[in-house]
Structure formats: C-alpha cells, structure tokens
Tab-separated table of C-alpha atoms in Angstrom:
chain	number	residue	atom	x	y	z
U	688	UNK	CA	111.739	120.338	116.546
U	689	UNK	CA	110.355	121.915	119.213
U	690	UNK	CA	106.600	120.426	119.716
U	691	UNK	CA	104.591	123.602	121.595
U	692	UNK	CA	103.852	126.854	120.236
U	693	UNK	CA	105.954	128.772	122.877
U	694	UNK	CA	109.895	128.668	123.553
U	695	UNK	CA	110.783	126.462	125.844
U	696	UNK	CA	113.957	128.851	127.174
U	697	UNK	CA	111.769	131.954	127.686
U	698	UNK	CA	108.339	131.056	127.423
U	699	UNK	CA	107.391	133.776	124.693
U	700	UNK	CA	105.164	132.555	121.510
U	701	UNK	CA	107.408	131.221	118.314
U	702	UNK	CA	107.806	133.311	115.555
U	703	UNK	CA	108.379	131.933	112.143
U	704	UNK	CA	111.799	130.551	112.358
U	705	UNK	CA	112.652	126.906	112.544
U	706	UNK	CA	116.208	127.505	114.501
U	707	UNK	CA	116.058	130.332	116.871
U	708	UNK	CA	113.229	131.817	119.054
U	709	UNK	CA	112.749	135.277	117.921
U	710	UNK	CA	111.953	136.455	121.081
U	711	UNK	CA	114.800	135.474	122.722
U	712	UNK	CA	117.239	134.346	120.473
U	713	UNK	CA	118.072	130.629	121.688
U	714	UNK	CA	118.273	128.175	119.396
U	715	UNK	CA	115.051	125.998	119.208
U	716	UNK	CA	115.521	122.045	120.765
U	717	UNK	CA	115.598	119.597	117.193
U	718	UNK	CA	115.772	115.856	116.657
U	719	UNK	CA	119.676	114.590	116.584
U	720	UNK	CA	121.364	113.059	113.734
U	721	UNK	CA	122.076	110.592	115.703
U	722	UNK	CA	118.186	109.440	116.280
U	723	UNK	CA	118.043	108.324	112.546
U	724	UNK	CA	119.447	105.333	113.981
U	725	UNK	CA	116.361	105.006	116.253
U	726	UNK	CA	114.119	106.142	113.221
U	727	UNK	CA	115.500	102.655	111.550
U	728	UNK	CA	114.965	100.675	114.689
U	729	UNK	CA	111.677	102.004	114.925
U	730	UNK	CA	110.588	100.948	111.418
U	731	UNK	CA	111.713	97.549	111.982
U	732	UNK	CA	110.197	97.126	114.887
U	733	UNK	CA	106.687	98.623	114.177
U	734	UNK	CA	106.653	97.671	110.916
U	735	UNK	CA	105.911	101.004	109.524
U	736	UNK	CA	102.183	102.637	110.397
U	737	UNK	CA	100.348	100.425	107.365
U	738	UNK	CA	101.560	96.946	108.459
U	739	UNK	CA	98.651	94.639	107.483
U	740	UNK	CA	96.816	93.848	110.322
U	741	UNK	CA	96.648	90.073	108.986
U	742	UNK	CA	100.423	89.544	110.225
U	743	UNK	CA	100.271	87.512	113.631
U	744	UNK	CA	102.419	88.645	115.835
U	745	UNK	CA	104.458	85.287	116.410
U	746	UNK	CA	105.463	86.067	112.793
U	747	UNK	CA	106.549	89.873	113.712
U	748	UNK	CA	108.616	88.449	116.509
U	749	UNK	CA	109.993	85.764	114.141
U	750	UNK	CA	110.860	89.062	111.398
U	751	UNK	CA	112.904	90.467	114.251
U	752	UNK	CA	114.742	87.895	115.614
U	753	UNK	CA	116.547	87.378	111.871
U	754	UNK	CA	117.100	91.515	110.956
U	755	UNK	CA	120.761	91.973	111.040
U	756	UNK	CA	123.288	93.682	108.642
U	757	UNK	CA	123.355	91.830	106.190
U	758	UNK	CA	119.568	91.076	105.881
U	759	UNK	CA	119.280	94.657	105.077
U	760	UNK	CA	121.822	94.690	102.519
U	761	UNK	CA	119.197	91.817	100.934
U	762	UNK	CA	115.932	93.872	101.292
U	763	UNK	CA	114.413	94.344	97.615
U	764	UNK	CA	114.104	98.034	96.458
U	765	UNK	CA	110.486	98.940	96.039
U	766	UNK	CA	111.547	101.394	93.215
U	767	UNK	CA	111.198	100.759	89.603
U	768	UNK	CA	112.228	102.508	86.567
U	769	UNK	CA	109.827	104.217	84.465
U	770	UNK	CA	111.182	103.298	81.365
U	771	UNK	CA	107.739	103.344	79.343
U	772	UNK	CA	107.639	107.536	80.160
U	773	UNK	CA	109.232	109.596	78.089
U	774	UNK	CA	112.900	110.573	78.087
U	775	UNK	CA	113.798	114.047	79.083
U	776	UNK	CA	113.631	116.171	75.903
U	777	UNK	CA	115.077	120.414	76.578
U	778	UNK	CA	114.469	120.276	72.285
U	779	UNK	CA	111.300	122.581	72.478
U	780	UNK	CA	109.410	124.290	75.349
U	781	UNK	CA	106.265	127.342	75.279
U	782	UNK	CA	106.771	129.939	77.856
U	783	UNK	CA	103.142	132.074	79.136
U	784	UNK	CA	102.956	135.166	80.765
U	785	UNK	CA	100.836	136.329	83.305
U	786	UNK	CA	100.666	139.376	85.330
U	787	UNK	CA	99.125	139.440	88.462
U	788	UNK	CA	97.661	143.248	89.503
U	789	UNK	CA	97.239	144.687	92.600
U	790	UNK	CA	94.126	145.277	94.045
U	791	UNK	CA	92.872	147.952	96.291
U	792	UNK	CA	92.046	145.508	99.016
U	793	UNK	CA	95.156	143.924	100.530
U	794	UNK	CA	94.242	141.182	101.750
U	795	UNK	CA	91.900	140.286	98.698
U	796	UNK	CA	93.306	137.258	96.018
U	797	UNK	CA	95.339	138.791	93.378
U	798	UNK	CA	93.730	139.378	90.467
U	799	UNK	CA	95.256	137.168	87.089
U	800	UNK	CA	95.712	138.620	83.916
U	801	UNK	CA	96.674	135.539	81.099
U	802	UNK	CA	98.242	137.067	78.003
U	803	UNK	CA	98.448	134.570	75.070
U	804	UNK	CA	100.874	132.211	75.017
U	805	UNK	CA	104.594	133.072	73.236
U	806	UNK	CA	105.029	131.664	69.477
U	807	UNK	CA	108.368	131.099	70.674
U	808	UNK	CA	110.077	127.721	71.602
U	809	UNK	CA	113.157	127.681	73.618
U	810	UNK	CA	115.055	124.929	75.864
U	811	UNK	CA	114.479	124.975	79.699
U	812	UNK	CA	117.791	126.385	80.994
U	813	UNK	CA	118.621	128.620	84.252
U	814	UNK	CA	117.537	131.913	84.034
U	815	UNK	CA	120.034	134.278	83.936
U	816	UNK	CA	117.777	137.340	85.916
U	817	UNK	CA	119.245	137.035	89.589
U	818	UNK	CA	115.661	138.272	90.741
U	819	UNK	CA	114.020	135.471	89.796
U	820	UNK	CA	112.631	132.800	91.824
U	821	UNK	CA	112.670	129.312	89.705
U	822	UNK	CA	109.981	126.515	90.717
U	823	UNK	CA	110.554	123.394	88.579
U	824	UNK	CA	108.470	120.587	88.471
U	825	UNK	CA	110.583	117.733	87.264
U	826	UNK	CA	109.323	115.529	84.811
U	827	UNK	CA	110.255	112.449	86.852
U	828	UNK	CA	107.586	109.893	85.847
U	829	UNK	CA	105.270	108.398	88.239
U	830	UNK	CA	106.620	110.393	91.311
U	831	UNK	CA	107.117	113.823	92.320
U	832	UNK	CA	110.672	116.089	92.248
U	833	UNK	CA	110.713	119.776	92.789
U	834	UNK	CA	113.645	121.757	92.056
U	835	UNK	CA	113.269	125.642	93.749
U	836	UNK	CA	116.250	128.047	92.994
U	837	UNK	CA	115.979	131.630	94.839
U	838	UNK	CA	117.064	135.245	93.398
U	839	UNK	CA	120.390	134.739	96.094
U	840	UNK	CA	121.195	131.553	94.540
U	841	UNK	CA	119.741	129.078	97.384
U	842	UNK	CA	118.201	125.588	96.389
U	843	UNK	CA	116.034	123.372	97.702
U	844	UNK	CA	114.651	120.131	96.620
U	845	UNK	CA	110.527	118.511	97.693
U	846	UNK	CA	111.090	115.169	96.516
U	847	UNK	CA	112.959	113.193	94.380
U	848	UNK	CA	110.827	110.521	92.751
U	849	UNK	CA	111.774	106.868	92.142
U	850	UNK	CA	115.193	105.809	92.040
U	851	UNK	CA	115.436	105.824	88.219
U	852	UNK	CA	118.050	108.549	88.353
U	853	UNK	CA	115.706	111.489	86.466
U	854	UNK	CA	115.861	113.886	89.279
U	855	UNK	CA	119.267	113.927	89.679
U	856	UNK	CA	119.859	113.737	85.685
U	857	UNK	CA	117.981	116.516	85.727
U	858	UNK	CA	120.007	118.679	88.501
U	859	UNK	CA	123.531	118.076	86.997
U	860	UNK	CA	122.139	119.249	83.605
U	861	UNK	CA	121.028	122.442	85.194
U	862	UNK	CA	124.397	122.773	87.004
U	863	UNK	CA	123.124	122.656	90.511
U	864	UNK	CA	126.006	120.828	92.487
U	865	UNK	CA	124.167	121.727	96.069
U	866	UNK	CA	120.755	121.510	97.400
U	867	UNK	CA	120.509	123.758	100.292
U	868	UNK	CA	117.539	122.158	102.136
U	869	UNK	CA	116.222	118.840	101.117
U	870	UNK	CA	112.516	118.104	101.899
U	871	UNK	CA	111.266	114.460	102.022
U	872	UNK	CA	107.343	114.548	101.866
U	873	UNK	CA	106.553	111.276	102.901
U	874	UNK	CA	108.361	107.857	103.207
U	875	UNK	CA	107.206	106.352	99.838
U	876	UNK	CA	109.527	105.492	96.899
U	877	UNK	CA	107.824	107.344	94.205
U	878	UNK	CA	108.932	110.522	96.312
U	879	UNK	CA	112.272	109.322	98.236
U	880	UNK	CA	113.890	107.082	96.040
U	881	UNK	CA	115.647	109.274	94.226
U	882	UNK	CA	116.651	111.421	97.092
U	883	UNK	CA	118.998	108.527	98.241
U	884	UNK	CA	121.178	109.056	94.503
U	885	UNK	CA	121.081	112.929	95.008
U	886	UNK	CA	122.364	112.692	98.953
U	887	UNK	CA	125.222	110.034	97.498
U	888	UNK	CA	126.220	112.515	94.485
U	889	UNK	CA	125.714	116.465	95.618
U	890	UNK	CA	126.550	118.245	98.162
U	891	UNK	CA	123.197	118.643	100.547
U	892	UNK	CA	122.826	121.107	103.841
U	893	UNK	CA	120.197	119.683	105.652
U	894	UNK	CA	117.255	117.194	105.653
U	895	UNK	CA	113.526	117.651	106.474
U	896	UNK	CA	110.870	114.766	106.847
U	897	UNK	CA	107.779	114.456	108.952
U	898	UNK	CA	108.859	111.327	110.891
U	899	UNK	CA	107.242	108.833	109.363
U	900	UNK	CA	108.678	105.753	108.917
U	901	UNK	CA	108.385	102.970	106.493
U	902	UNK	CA	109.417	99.346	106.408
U	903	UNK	CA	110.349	98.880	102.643
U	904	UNK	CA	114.184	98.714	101.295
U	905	UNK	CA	113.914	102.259	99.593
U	906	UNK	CA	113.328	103.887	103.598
U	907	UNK	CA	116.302	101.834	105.220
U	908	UNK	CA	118.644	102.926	102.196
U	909	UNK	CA	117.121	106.727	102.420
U	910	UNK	CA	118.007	106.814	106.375
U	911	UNK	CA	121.813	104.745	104.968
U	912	UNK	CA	121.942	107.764	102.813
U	913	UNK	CA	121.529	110.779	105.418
U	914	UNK	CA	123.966	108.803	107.629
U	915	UNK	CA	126.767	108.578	105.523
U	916	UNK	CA	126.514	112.034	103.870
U	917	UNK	CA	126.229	113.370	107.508
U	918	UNK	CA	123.704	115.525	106.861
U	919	UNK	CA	121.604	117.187	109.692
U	920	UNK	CA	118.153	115.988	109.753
U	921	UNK	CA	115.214	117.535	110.987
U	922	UNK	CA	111.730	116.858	111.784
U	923	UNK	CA	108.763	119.105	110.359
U	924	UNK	CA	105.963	120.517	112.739
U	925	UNK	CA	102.986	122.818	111.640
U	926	UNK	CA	104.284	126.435	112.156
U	927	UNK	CA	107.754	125.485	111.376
U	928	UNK	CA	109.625	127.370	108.578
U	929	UNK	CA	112.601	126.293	106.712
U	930	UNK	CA	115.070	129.130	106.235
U	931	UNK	CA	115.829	129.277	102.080
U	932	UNK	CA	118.110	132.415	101.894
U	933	UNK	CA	115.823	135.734	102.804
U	934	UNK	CA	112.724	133.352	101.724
U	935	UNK	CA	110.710	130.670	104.302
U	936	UNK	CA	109.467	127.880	103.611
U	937	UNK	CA	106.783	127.495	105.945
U	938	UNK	CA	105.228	124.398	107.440
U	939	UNK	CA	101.223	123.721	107.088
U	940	UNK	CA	101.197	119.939	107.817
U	941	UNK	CA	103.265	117.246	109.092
U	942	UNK	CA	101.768	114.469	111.275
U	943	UNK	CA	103.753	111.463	111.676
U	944	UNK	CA	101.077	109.742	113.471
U	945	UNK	CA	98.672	110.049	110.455
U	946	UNK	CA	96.838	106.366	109.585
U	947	UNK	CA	97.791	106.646	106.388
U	948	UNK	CA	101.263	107.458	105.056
U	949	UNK	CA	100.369	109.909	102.243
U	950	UNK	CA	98.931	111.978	105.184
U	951	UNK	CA	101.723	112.126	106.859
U	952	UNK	CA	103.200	114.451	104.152
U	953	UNK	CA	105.193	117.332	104.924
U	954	UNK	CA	103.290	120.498	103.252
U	955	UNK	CA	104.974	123.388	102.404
U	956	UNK	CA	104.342	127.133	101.344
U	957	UNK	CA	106.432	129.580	100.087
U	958	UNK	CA	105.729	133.269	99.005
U	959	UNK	CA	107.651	135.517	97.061
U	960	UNK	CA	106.189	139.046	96.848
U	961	UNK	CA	102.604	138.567	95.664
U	962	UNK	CA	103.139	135.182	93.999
U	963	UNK	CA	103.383	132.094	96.054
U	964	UNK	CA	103.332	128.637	95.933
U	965	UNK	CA	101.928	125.299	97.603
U	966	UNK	CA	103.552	122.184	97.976
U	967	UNK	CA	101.215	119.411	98.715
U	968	UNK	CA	103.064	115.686	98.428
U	969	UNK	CA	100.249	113.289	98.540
U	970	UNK	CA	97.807	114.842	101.393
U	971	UNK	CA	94.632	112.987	101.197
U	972	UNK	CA	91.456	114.581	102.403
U	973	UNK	CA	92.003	113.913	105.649
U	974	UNK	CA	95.143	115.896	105.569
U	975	UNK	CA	93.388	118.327	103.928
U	976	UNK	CA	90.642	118.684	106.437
U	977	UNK	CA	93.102	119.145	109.257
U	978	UNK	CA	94.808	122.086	107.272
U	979	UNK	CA	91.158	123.533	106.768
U	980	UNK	CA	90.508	123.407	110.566
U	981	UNK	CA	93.970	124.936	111.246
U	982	UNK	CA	95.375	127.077	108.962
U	983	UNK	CA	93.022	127.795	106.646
U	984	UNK	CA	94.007	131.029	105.967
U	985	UNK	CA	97.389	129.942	105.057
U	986	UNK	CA	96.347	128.235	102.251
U	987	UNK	CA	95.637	130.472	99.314
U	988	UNK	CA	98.149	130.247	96.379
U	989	UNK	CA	98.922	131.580	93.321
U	990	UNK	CA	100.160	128.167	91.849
U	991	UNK	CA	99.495	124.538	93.598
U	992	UNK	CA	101.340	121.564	93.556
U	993	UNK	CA	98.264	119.403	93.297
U	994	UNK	CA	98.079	116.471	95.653
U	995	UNK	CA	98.513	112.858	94.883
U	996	UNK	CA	99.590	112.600	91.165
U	997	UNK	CA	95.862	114.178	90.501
U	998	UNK	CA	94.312	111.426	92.359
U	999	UNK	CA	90.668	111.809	93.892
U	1000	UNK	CA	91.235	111.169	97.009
U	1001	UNK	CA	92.659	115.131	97.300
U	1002	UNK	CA	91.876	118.082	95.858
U	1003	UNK	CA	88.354	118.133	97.726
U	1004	UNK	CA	86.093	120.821	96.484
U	1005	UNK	CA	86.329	122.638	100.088
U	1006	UNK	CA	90.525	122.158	99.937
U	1007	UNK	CA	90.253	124.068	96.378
U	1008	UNK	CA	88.217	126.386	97.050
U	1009	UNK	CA	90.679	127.866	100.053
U	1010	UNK	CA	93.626	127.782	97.895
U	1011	UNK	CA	92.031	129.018	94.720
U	1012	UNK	CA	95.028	128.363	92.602
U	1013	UNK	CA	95.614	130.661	89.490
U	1014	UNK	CA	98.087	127.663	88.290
U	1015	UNK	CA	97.877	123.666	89.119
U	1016	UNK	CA	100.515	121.339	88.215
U	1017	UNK	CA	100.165	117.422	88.877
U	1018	UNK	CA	103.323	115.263	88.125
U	1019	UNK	CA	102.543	111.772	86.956
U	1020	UNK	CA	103.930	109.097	84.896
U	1021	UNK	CA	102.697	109.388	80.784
U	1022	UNK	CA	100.301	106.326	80.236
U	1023	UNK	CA	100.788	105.216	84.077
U	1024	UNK	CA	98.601	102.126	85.233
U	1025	UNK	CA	97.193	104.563	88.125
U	1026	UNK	CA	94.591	105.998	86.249
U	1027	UNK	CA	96.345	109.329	87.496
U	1028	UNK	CA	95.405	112.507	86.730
U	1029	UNK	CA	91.745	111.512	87.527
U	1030	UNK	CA	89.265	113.477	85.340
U	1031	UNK	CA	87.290	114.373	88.489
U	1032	UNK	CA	90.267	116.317	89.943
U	1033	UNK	CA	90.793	117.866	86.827
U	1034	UNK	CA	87.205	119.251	86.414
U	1035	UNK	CA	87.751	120.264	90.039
U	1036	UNK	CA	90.461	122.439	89.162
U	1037	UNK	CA	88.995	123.639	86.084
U	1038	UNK	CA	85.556	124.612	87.913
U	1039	UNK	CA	87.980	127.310	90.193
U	1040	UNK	CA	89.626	128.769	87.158
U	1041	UNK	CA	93.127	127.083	87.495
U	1042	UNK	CA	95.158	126.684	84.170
U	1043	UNK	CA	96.099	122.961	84.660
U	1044	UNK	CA	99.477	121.566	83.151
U	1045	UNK	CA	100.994	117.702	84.047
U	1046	UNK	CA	104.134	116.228	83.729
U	1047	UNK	CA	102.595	113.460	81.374
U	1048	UNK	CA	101.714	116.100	78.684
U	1049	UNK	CA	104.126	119.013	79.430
U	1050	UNK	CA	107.069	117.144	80.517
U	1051	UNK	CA	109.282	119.204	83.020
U	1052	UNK	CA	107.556	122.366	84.169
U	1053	UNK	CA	109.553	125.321	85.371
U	1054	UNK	CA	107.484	128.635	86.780
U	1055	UNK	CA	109.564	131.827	86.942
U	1056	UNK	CA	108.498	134.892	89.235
U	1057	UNK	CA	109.963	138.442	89.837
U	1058	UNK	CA	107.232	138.948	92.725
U	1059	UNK	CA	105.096	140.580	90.399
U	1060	UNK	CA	104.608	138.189	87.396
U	1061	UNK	CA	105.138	134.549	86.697
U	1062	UNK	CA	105.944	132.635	83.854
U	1063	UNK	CA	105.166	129.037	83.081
U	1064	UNK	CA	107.405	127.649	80.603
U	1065	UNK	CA	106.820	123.863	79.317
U	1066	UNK	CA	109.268	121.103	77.807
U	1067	UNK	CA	106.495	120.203	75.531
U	1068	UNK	CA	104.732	122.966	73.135
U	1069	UNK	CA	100.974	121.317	74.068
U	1070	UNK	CA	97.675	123.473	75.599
U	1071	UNK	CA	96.891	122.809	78.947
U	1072	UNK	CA	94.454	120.468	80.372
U	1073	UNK	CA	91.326	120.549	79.390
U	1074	UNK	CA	87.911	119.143	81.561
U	1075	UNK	CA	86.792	115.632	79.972
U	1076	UNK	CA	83.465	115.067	79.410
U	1077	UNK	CA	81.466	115.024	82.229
U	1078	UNK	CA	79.999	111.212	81.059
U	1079	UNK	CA	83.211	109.873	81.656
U	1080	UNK	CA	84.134	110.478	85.342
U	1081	UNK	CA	82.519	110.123	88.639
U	1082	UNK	CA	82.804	113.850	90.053
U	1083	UNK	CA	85.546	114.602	92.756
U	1084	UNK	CA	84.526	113.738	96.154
U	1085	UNK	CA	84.838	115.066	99.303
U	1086	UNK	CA	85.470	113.506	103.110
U	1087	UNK	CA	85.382	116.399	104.818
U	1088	UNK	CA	83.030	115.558	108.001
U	1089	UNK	CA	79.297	116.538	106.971
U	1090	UNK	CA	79.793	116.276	102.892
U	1091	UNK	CA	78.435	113.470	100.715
U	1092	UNK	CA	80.953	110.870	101.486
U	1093	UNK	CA	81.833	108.370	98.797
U	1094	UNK	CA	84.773	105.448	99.084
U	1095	UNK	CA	87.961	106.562	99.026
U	1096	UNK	CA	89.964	105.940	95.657
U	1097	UNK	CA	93.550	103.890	96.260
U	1098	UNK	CA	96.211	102.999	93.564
U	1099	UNK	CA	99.398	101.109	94.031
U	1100	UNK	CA	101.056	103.681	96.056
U	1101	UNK	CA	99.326	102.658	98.858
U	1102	UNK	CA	100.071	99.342	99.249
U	1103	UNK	CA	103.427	97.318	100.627
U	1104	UNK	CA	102.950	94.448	97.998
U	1105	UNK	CA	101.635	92.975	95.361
U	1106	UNK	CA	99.540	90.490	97.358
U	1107	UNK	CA	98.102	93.307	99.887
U	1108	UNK	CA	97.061	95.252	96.465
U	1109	UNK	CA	95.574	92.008	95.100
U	1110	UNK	CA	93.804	91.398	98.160
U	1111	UNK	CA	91.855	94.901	98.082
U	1112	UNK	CA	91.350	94.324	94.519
U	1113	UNK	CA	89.537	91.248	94.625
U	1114	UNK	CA	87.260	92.380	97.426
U	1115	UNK	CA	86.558	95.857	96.067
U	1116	UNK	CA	85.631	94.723	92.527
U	1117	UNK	CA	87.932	92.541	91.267
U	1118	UNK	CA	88.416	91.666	87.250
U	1119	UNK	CA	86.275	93.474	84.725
U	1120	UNK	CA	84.933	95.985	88.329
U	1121	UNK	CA	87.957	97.937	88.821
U	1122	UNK	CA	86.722	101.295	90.493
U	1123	UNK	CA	90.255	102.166	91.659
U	1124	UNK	CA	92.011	101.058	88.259
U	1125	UNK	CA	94.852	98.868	89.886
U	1126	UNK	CA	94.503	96.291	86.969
U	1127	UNK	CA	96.074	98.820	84.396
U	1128	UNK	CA	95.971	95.736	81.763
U	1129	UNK	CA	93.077	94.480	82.622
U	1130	UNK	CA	94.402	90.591	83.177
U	1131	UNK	CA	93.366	90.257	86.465
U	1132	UNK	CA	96.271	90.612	88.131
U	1133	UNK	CA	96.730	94.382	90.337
U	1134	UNK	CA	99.820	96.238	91.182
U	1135	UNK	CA	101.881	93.555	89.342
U	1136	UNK	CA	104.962	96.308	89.926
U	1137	UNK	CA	105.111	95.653	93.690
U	1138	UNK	CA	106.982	93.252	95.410
C-alpha cells in the first residue's frame, strides 16, 4: 500500500479508496504476491517481533542454518481444538430490536431506543431482505471469526479463529462458498488458524493483514495457504479502505512495527447508513492510544467488536468513551482458562450504556441492519451481560500517558511457549498469586496448552 497521505502519480491528497487515487485515477502502488515469500523469510530470520530476548544469538544463527523444506513441514501447529466449548447449536436463538432516531444535530450520536426483547425463538439462517447488512460474530471458541454479508451480496471475513474447523463449519452451513475480502487482524492462531482451512476450501478474492509476522507453524502454513490459493495480498495502512461492494471498510490502525503483536492488529470500521460498526482484533491500550491521538473522531460506533476476548488490557475508559457503543460483543471460549471476559471490562462497558452479549453465553451472534435499525439475534435464548459485583474485580485500567497506570494484564495469547508463559508466571506471582490467571487449574503449571 501506498505509505504517504498523497498520490505518488499526481501528488493530490488520497481519498478513501485503497486501489485508485481519486484524484487522478491511477491505481495506488501495493505489496506483490510475490513478497509473501519475503514475509516468510523475514519471520524466520527475525524471529517474529516477540522473540525472547534470552535467545543468544549463536543459537539464532544455529536455527537458521537447519530451516529448510522439510523442517517446515515438521513445525508443530500452535492451534488447538476447543473441544471443552460448546458445539454449534442453530436449535433456539432471541432476536431484539432497536431503533435508532434521528436527531436534529447531525453530527450528534444517534439516539437508541431498546424495545423488549421478541418471545420468539428461531434458528440463525440468512436473511432473506436483500437490504440488509448481516454482521455475525461466530461462536468460534477462544478466538475471534466475523462473518459480514452486504445488501449486494458481498462477503467478507475478520478472522477465523483456531484451526478447529468452526469458522468454516459455520460458512458452508450458511451457504457462503466465497469470501470477497479476507481480513487477518494479527498473526496469532486464535485469529488465523482457521483462515488457512477457509483459503484451502472457498473461493477467496483478496487478503488483508498488517504485516506482521510471526514465527510459529500456524503463520508459515497461513502465508502456504495465500500462496497456493493465489490470492492477492495486501498490506493495511491507517486511511486505507477496503472496497466491500458500494460499502468501505475503512482502516483506523495497522502498525506492523508495534512491540507487541496484538497491537499490530488491523482495525476496521464500517458504516451503513446511521448504524456502524467497529472491528477491534486484540488492540491493547497502546493501540488504542494511538487511534485516540489520530483518528479519534473516527471512532464512534453503534456496535463494537470489543478488544481482546474482553481482556483488561483494552477497552480503556478513554477508548470507550470515544466509541460509545450502543452494542458490545466479546468472543471468547465458554469456561476458557484466560479468565476472559474480565469483569472490569465488562463494568466498563456497562458504565457507557452498552448492552453486552459474548460468545460464551450467546453462542454465535448475528446483528442485522437496514441503515435505520438493527437487530441482534442470539443462538442462545439468555439476557445479556450483566456488571459483577464490584468486590470481585479490580476496575479496568487505563495506560493512556498521564492516567493511573497499573500492570498490564497478559494471558496465554501472548506468549510463544509454554516455558516463556511459565517464566512470567513464576516471577509475576506464581502458584496460589496468579494476577493474570494463566494457571486456569490452579496446579502450578501456566499455559500448559502451548508448545
């Protein structure tokens, strides 16, 4: 992608689309297929952007000197199955109603009327209104897949969780045989795994990731995956916007060069009529600071992906308070080991008004909009999320330069293996002081899952 604000043909400032200047009409420079080759390289060689700083480098020159072919056809997944969550069920579903009314100020937030929820129960199925726009938050376990389906028929896919083969389970019972624009947050395999089974069974357009690379298995086969499919791949930049049919999806964050790889994530908004949508993968607060400094008035939304399975370190109170969300959805695994939602992000999102519903409760959640209204329609026929009681969570924190810092949560996600995790757990707590819950069953032993 081009990496300036202006066109580098004519000079004039970019407009919103990712593929042609709309000044003058060329099309925009973008990253080659053929550079996923050098992506690879580049992962091996680096070792990804959270190598442990513990590994001499005698021992990185050793790694290279023995990566060949059929090394990588030996490197363990990091994927597992989530075969504790709960299977897929389309038995019974609620379905709420909300109007949102215009307001005499344009440029004021919507104002949300909730009528009760419907008595009715009915299976989540496509609609069959072609003015619809379709948002569904797959109930993938402990990962994220979003399925979006436009009013012209247009699909794109924000993840695709582990490699457990949900996501895609999920697409071929709702028919969908293409995805239009696939969008790869961030390199980890609770959000590309399953992209690799969807790229080898449908047919897919085109590819979007920030850049980042990884060093783990699940990346290498991801990158295998684009190759062989030949799909064009493209790299996200802030002011970017996707093309989805007559809709955008437009760009907010992608840095590459983040520290950590959850802030690398690609984050997305898209608006249809007065009802829109934000996309967050797992931006931490740092992320979330840098879209506060930058595009803060991009932020608002009518119903947000919330960041990080629900973890606390996102969702600041500054973060929420720009996006003031009618709707928040988290997607996380039912009785996961993470300790995710946390019940400080929850009472964060409760404090702003947001109706809160999770994959771990609701099971697949799919949010329907004309423009005007929205529906949110639930596998599962439970209320949503309620606050906890305030005795039994420490309150969501905030790193945004000048607020009352506090250490930063982590969970399993964020480390390469099981004896990096262990490591951080022993020195930040370790049995019976678990602050950042990586010992789910409490025998001493964290983020047993990992390699």
């Amino acid at each position: 992608m081009c990496q300036s604000s202006t066109c580098p043909h004519c000079g004039k400032p970019l407009r919103l689309s990712a593929r042609f200047c709309g000044m003058c009409g060329k099309p925009l420079p973008r990253r080659a297929q053929s550079s996923l080759n050098a992506l690879k390289h580049r992962s091996r060689v680096l070792g990804g952007k959270i190598l442990p700083g513990l590994i001499s480098l005698a021992l990185i020159c050793f790694a290279l000197t023995i990566i060949n072919p059929v090394r990588q056809n030996l490197l363990a997944a990091i994927g597992w199955d989530e075969s504790n969550a709960l299977p897929i069920n389309t038995a019974t579903a609620t379905i709420t109603t909300f109007e949102v009314r215009e307001t005499n100020d344009s440029l004021s937030t919507p104002t949300v009327a909730v009528a009760p929820p419907s008595p009715t129960t009915h299976a989540v199925a496509e609609s069959s209104d072609k003015s619809l726009l379709e948002v569904h938050v797959i109930d993938v376990g402990q990962g994220d897949s979003i399925l979006i389906r436009t009013p012209e028929g247009k699909t794109a896919l924000i993840d695709g969780g582990y490699d457990n083969g949900r996501a895609l389970a999920y697409l071929q019972a709702e028919g969908v045989t293409r995805i239009d624009v696939m969008v790869a947050s961030h390199p980890h395999a609770d959000h590309i795994g399953g992209l690799v089974e969807v790229l080898t069974a449908l047919s897919v357009g085109e590819v979007w990731t920030s850049g980042a690379t990884h060093t783990t298995g699940t990346y290498e086969r991801f990158l295998d995956a684009i190759i062989a499919a030949k799909v064009p791949y493209y790299e996200a930049r802030r002011g970017d916007a996707i093309p989805l049919g007559s809709l955008n999806l437009n760009i907010l964050h992608s840095d590459p060069n983040a520290s950590e790889l959850n802030n690398t994530s690609v984050v997305l908004r898209l608006a249809y009529g007065r009802i829109s949508f934000l996309f967050t993968g797992d931006a931490e607060h740092a992320a979330e600071y840098e879209m506060l400094a930058t595009v803060r008035d991009q932020l608002s939304a009518t119903v947000l992906k919330v960041a990080h399975h629900g973890s606390y370190t996102s969702s600041s109170p500054e973060f929420l308070a720009a996006v003031q969300p009618a709707v928040a959805i988290y997607s996380a695994g039912r009785d996961n080991t993470y300790g995710h939602p946390h019940p400080g992000t929850i009472q964060a999102l409760r404090r702003i008004g947001a109706t809160v519903y999770g994959t771990d409760e609701h099971g697949t959640i799919v949010i329907t909009t004309d423009g005007k209204n929205y529906h949110v329609q639930t596998e599962y026929d439970r209320p949503p999320i309620q606050a906890p009681p305030t005795d039994t969570w420490h309150d969501s924190i905030s790193l945004i330069p000048g607020s009352n810092l506090s250490i930063a949560d982590r969970d399993c996600s964020d480390f390469t293996t099981q004896a990096e995790a262990q490591a951080f757990f022993l020195a930040n707590g370790g049995p019976g002081r678990d602050p950042h819950r990586l010992d789910g069953d409490n025998d001493g032993i964290a983020c047993e899952r990992l390699p």
